[in-house]
PDB file of C-alpha atoms in Angstrom:
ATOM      1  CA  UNK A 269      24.064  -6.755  14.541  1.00 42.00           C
ATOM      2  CA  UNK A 270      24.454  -7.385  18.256  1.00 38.00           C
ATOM      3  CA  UNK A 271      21.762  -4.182  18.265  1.00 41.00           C
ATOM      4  CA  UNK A 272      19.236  -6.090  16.557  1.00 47.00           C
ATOM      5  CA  UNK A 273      17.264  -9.459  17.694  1.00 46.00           C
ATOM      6  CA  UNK A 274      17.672 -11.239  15.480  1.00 47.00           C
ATOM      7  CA  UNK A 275       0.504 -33.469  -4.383  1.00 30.00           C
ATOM      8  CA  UNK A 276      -2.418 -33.979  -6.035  1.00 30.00           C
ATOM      9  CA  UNK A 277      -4.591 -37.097  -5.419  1.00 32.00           C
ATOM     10  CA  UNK A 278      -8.259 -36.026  -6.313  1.00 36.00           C
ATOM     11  CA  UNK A 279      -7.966 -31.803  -6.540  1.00 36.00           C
ATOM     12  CA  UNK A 280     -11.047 -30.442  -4.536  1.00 39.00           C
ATOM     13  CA  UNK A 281     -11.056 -27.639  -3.938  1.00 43.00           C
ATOM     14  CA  UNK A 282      -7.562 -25.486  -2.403  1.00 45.00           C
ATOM     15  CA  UNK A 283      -8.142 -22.961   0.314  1.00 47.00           C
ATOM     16  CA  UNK A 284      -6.554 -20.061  -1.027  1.00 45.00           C
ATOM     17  CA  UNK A 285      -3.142 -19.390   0.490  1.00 42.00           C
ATOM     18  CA  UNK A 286      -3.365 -17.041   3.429  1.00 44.00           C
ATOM     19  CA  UNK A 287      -1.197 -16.003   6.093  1.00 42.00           C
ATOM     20  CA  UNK A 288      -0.458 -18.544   9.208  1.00 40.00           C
ATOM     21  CA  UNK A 289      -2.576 -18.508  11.974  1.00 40.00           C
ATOM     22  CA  UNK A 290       0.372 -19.451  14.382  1.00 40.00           C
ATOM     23  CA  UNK A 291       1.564 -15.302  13.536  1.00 39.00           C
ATOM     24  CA  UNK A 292       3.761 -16.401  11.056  1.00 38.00           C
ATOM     25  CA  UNK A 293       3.174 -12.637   9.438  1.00 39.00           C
ATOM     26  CA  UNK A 294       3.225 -12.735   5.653  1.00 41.00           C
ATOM     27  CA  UNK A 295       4.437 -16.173   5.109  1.00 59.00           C
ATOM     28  CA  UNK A 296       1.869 -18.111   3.154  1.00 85.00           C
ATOM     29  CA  UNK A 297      -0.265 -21.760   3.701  1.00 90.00           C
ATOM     30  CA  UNK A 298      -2.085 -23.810   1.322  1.00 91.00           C
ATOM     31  CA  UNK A 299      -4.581 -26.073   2.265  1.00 93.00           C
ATOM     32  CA  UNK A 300      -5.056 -28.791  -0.113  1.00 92.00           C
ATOM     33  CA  UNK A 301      -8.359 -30.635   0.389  1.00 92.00           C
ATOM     34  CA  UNK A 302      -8.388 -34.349  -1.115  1.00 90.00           C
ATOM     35  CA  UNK A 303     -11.081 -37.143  -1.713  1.00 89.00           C
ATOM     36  CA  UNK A 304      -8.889 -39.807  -1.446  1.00 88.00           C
ATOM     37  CA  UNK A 305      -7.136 -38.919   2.016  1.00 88.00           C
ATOM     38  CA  UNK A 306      -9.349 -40.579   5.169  1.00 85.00           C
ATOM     39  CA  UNK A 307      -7.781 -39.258   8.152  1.00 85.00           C
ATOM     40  CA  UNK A 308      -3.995 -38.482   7.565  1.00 89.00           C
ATOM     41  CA  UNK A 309      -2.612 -35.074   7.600  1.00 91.00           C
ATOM     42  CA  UNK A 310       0.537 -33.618   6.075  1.00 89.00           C
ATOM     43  CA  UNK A 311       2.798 -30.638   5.516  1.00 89.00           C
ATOM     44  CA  UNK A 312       5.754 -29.516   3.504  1.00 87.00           C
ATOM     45  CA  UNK A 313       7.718 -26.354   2.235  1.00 81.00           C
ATOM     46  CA  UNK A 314       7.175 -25.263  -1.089  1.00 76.00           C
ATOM     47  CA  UNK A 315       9.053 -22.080  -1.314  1.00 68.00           C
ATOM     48  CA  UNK A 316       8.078 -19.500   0.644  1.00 71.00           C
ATOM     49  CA  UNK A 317       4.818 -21.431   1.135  1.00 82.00           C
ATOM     50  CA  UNK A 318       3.897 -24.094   3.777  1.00 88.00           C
ATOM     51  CA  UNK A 319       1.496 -26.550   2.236  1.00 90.00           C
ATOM     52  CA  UNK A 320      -1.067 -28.739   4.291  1.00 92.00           C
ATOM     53  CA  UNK A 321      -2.538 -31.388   2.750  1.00 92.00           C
ATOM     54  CA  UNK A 322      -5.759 -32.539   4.801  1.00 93.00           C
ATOM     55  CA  UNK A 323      -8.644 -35.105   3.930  1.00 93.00           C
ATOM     56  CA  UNK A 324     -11.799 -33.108   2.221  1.00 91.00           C
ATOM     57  CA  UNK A 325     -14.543 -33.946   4.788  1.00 91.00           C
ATOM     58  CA  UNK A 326     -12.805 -31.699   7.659  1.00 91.00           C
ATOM     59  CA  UNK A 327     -14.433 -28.758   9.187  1.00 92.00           C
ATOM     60  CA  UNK A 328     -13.260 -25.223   9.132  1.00 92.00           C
ATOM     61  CA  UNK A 329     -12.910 -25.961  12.330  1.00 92.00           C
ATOM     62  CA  UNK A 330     -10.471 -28.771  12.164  1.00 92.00           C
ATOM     63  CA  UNK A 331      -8.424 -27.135   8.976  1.00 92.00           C
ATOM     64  CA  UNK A 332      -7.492 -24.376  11.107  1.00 91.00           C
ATOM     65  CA  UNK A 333      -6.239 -26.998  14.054  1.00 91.00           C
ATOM     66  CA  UNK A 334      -4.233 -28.969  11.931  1.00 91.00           C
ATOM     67  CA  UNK A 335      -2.655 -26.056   9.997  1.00 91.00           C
ATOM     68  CA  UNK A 336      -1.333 -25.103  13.342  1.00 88.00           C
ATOM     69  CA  UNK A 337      -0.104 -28.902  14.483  1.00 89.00           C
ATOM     70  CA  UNK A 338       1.514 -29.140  11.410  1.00 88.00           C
ATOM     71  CA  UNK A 339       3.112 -26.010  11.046  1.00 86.00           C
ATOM     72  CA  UNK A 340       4.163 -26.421  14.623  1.00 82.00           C
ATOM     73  CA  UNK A 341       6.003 -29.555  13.629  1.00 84.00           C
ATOM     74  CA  UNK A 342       7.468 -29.049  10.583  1.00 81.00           C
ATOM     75  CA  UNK A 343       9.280 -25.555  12.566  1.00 77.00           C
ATOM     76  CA  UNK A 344      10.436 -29.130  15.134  1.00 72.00           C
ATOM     77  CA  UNK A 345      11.741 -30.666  12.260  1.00 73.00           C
ATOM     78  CA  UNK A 346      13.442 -27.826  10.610  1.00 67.00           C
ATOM     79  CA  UNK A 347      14.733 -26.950  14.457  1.00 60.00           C
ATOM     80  CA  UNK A 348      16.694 -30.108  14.501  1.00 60.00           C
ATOM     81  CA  UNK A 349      18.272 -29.382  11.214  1.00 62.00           C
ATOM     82  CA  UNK A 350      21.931 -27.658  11.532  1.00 67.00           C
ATOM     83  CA  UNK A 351      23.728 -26.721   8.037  1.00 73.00           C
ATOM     84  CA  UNK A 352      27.373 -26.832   7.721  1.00 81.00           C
ATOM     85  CA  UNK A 353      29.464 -24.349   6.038  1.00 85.00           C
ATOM     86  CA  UNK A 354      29.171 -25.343   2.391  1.00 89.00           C
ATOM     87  CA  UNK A 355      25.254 -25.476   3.095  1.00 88.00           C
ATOM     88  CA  UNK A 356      24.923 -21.741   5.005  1.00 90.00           C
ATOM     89  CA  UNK A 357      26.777 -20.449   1.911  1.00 93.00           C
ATOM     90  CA  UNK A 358      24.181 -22.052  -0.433  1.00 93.00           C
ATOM     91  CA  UNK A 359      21.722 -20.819   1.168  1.00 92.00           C
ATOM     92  CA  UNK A 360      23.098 -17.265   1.180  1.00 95.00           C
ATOM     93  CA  UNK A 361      23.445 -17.660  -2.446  1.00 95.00           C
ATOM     94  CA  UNK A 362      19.846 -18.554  -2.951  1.00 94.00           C
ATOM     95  CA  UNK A 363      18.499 -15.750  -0.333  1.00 95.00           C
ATOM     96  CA  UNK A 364      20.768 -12.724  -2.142  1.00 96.00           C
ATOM     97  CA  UNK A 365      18.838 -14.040  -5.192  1.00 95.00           C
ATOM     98  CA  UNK A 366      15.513 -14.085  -3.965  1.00 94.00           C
ATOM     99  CA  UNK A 367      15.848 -10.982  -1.818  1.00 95.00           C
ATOM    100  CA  UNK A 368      17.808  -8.846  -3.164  1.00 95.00           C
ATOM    101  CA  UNK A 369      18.758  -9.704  -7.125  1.00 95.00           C
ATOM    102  CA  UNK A 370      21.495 -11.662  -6.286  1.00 95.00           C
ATOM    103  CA  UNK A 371      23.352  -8.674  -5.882  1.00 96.00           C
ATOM    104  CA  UNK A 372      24.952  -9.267  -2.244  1.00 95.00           C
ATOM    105  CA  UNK A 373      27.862 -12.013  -3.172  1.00 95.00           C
ATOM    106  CA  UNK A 374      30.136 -12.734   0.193  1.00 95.00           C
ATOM    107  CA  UNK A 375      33.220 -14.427  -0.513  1.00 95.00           C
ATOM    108  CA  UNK A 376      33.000 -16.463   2.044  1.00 95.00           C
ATOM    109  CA  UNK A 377      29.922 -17.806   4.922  1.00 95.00           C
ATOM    110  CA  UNK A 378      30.744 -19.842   7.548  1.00 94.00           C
ATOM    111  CA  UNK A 379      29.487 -20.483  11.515  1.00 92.00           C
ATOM    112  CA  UNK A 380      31.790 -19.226  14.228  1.00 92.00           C
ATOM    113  CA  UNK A 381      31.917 -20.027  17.850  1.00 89.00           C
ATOM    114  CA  UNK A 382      33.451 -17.106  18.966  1.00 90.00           C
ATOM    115  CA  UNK A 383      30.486 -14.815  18.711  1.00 85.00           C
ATOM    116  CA  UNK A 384      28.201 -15.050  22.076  1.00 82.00           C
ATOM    117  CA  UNK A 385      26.916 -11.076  22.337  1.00 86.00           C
ATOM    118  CA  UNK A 386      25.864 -10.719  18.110  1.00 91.00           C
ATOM    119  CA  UNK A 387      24.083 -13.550  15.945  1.00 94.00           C
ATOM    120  CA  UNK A 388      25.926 -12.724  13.220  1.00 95.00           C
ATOM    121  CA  UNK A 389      28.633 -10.325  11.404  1.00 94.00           C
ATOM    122  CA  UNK A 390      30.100  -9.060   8.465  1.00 94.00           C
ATOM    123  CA  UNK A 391      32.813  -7.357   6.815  1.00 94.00           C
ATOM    124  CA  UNK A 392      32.058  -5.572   3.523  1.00 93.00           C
ATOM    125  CA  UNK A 393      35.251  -4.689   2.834  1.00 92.00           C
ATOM    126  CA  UNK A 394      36.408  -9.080   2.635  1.00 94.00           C
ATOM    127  CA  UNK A 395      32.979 -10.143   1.730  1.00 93.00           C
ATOM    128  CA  UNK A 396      32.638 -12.289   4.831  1.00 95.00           C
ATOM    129  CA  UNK A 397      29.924 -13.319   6.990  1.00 96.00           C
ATOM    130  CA  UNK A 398      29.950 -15.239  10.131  1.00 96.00           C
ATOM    131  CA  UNK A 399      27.045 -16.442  11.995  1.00 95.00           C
ATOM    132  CA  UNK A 400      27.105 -17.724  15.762  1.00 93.00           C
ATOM    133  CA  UNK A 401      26.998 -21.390  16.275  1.00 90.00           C
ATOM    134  CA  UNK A 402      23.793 -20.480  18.855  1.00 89.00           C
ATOM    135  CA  UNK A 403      22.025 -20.053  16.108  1.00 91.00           C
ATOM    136  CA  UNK A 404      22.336 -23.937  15.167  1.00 87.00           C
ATOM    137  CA  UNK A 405      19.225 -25.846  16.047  1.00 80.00           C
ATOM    138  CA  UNK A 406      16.684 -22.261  15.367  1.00 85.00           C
ATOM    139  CA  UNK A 407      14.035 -22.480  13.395  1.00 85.00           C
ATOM    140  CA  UNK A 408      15.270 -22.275   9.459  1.00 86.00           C
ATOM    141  CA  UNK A 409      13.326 -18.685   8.991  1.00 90.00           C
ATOM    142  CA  UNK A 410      15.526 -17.292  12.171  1.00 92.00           C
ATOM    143  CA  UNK A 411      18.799 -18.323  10.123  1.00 92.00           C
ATOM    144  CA  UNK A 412      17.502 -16.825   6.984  1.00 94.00           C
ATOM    145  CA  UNK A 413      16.839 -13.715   8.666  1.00 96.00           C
ATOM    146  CA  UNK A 414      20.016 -13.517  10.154  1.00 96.00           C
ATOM    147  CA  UNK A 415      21.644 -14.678   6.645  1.00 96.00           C
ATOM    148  CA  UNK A 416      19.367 -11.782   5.057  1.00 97.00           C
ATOM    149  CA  UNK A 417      20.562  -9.236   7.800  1.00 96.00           C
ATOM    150  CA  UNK A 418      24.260  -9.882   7.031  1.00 97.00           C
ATOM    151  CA  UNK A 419      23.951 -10.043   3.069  1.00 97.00           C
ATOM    152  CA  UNK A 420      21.973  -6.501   3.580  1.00 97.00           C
ATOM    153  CA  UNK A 421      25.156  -5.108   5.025  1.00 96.00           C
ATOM    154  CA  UNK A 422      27.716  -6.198   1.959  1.00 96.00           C
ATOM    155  CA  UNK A 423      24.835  -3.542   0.087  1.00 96.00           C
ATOM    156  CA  UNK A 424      24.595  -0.851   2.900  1.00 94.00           C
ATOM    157  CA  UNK A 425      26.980  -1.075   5.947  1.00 88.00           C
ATOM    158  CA  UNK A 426      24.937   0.792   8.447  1.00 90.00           C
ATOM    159  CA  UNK A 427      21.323   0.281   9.944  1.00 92.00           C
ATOM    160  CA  UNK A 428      19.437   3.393   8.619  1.00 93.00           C
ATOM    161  CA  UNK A 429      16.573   3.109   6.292  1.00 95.00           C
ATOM    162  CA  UNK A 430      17.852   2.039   3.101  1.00 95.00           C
ATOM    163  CA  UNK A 431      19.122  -0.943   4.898  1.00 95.00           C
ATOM    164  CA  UNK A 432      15.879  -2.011   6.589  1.00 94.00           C
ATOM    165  CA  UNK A 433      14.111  -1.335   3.313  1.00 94.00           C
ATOM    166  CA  UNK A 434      15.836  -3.886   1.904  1.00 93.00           C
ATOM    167  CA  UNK A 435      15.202  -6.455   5.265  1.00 93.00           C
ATOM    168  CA  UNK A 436      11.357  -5.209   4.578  1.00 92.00           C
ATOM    169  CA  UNK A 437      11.388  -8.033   1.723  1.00 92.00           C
ATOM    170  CA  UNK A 438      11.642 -10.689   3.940  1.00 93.00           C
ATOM    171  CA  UNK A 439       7.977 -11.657   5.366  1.00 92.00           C
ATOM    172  CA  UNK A 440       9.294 -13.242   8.327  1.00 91.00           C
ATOM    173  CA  UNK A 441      11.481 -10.192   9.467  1.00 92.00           C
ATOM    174  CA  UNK A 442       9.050  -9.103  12.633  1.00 92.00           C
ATOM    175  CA  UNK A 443       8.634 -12.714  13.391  1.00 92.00           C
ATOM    176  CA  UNK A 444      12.294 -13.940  13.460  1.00 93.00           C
ATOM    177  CA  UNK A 445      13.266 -10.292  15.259  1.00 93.00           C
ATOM    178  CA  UNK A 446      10.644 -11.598  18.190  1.00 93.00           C
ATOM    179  CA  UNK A 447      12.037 -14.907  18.180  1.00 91.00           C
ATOM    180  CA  UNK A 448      15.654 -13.813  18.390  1.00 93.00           C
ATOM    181  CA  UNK A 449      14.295 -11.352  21.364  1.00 93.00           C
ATOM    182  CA  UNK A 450      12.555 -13.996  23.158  1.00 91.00           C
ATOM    183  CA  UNK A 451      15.795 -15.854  23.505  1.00 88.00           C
ATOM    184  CA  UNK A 452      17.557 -13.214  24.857  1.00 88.00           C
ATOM    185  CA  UNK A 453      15.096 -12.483  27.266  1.00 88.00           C
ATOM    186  CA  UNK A 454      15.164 -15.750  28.345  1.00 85.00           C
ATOM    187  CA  UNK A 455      18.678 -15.334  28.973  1.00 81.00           C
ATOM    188  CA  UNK A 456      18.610 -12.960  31.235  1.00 82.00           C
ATOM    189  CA  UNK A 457      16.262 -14.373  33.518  1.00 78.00           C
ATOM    190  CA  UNK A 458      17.523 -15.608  36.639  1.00 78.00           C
ATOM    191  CA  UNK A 459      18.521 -19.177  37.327  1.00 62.00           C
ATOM    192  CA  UNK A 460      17.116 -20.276  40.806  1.00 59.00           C
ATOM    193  CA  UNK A 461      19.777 -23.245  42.207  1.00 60.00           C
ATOM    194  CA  UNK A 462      18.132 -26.226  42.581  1.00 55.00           C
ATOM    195  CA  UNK A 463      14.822 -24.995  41.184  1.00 49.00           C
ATOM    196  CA  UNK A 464      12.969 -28.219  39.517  1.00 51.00           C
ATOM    197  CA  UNK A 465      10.402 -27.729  36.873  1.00 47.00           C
ATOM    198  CA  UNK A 466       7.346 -29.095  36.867  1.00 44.00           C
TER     199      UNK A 466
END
């Protein structure tokens, strides 16, 4: 892979789910309105779905602000998050099934600290995927994309179109693939000794 960058108090009215402003592609919000919040706002995962749960007066205005603050800090939240091995292999478990029919089944998952040039790896011939330990601390739909990318390769080893038409079932492919780029990019900038940010 080194090629590729990796409640219900009151029920007014729902906005109906639509994609993120923040670019999120086809990964989908909610906006619960309620009666009986004042001024609190709130946000959780629900699946593949965000959902924001915001006091009925606001504006269309102020919906769209706080979907972004809050989406912004759950990704903080989920960020700070870092699964262990038992965990990453759940997870594969549950993405195989929700991706692809539960039909890619590694023996074993697990993070590696070896791997500083590809995000992740597999071996379809012993089942096993490895994921770099950079990848601890990324936002949760950056590891599932990675997870996805590997599981994609115990079904079709190389990278021609039957394997991204598999990857095209994941709505946060693009977004994860920019995010992945970004850090690289970042990488290679150069470091200026004794340069202080302001």
């Amino acid at each position: 892979m080194s090629a590729d960058p990796l409640h219900r108090a009151g029920a007014p009215p729902r906005t109906p789910t639509n994609p993120s402003p923040r670019g999120s592609g086809k990964s989908a919000v909610e906006v619960r309105r309620s009666t009986r919040r004042r001024r609190t706002v709130s946000a959780y995962r629900e699946g593949d779905r965000t959902v924001v749960l915001i006091p009925a007066r606001m504006s269309a205005a102020e919906e769209q602000r706080w979907v972004g603050v809050m989406l912004d800090k759950l990704a903080a939240q989920e960020s700070k998050r870092v699964l262990g091995d038992t965990e990453l292999a759940e997870r594969a478990e549950r993405l195989s099934g929700q991706y692809f029919d539960g039909r890619a089944r590694p023996a074993s998952v697990r993070w590696v600290t070896n791997q500083n040039t590809r995000w992740g790896s597999c071996t379809p011939s012993e089942g096993s995927i490895r994921l770099s330990h950079r990848l601890q601390g990324m936002p949760e739909y950056v590891v599932d994309y990675v997870l996805l990318h590997e599981l994609a390769h115990l079904l079709v080893p190389g990278h021609g179109p039957r394997f991204w038409r598999l990857l095209d079932a994941y709505p946060r492919t693009e977004r994860a693939r920019g995010y992945l780029e970004g850090v690289v990019a970042a990488d290679r900038l150069p470091h200026v000794p004794g340069a202080r940010s302001e």
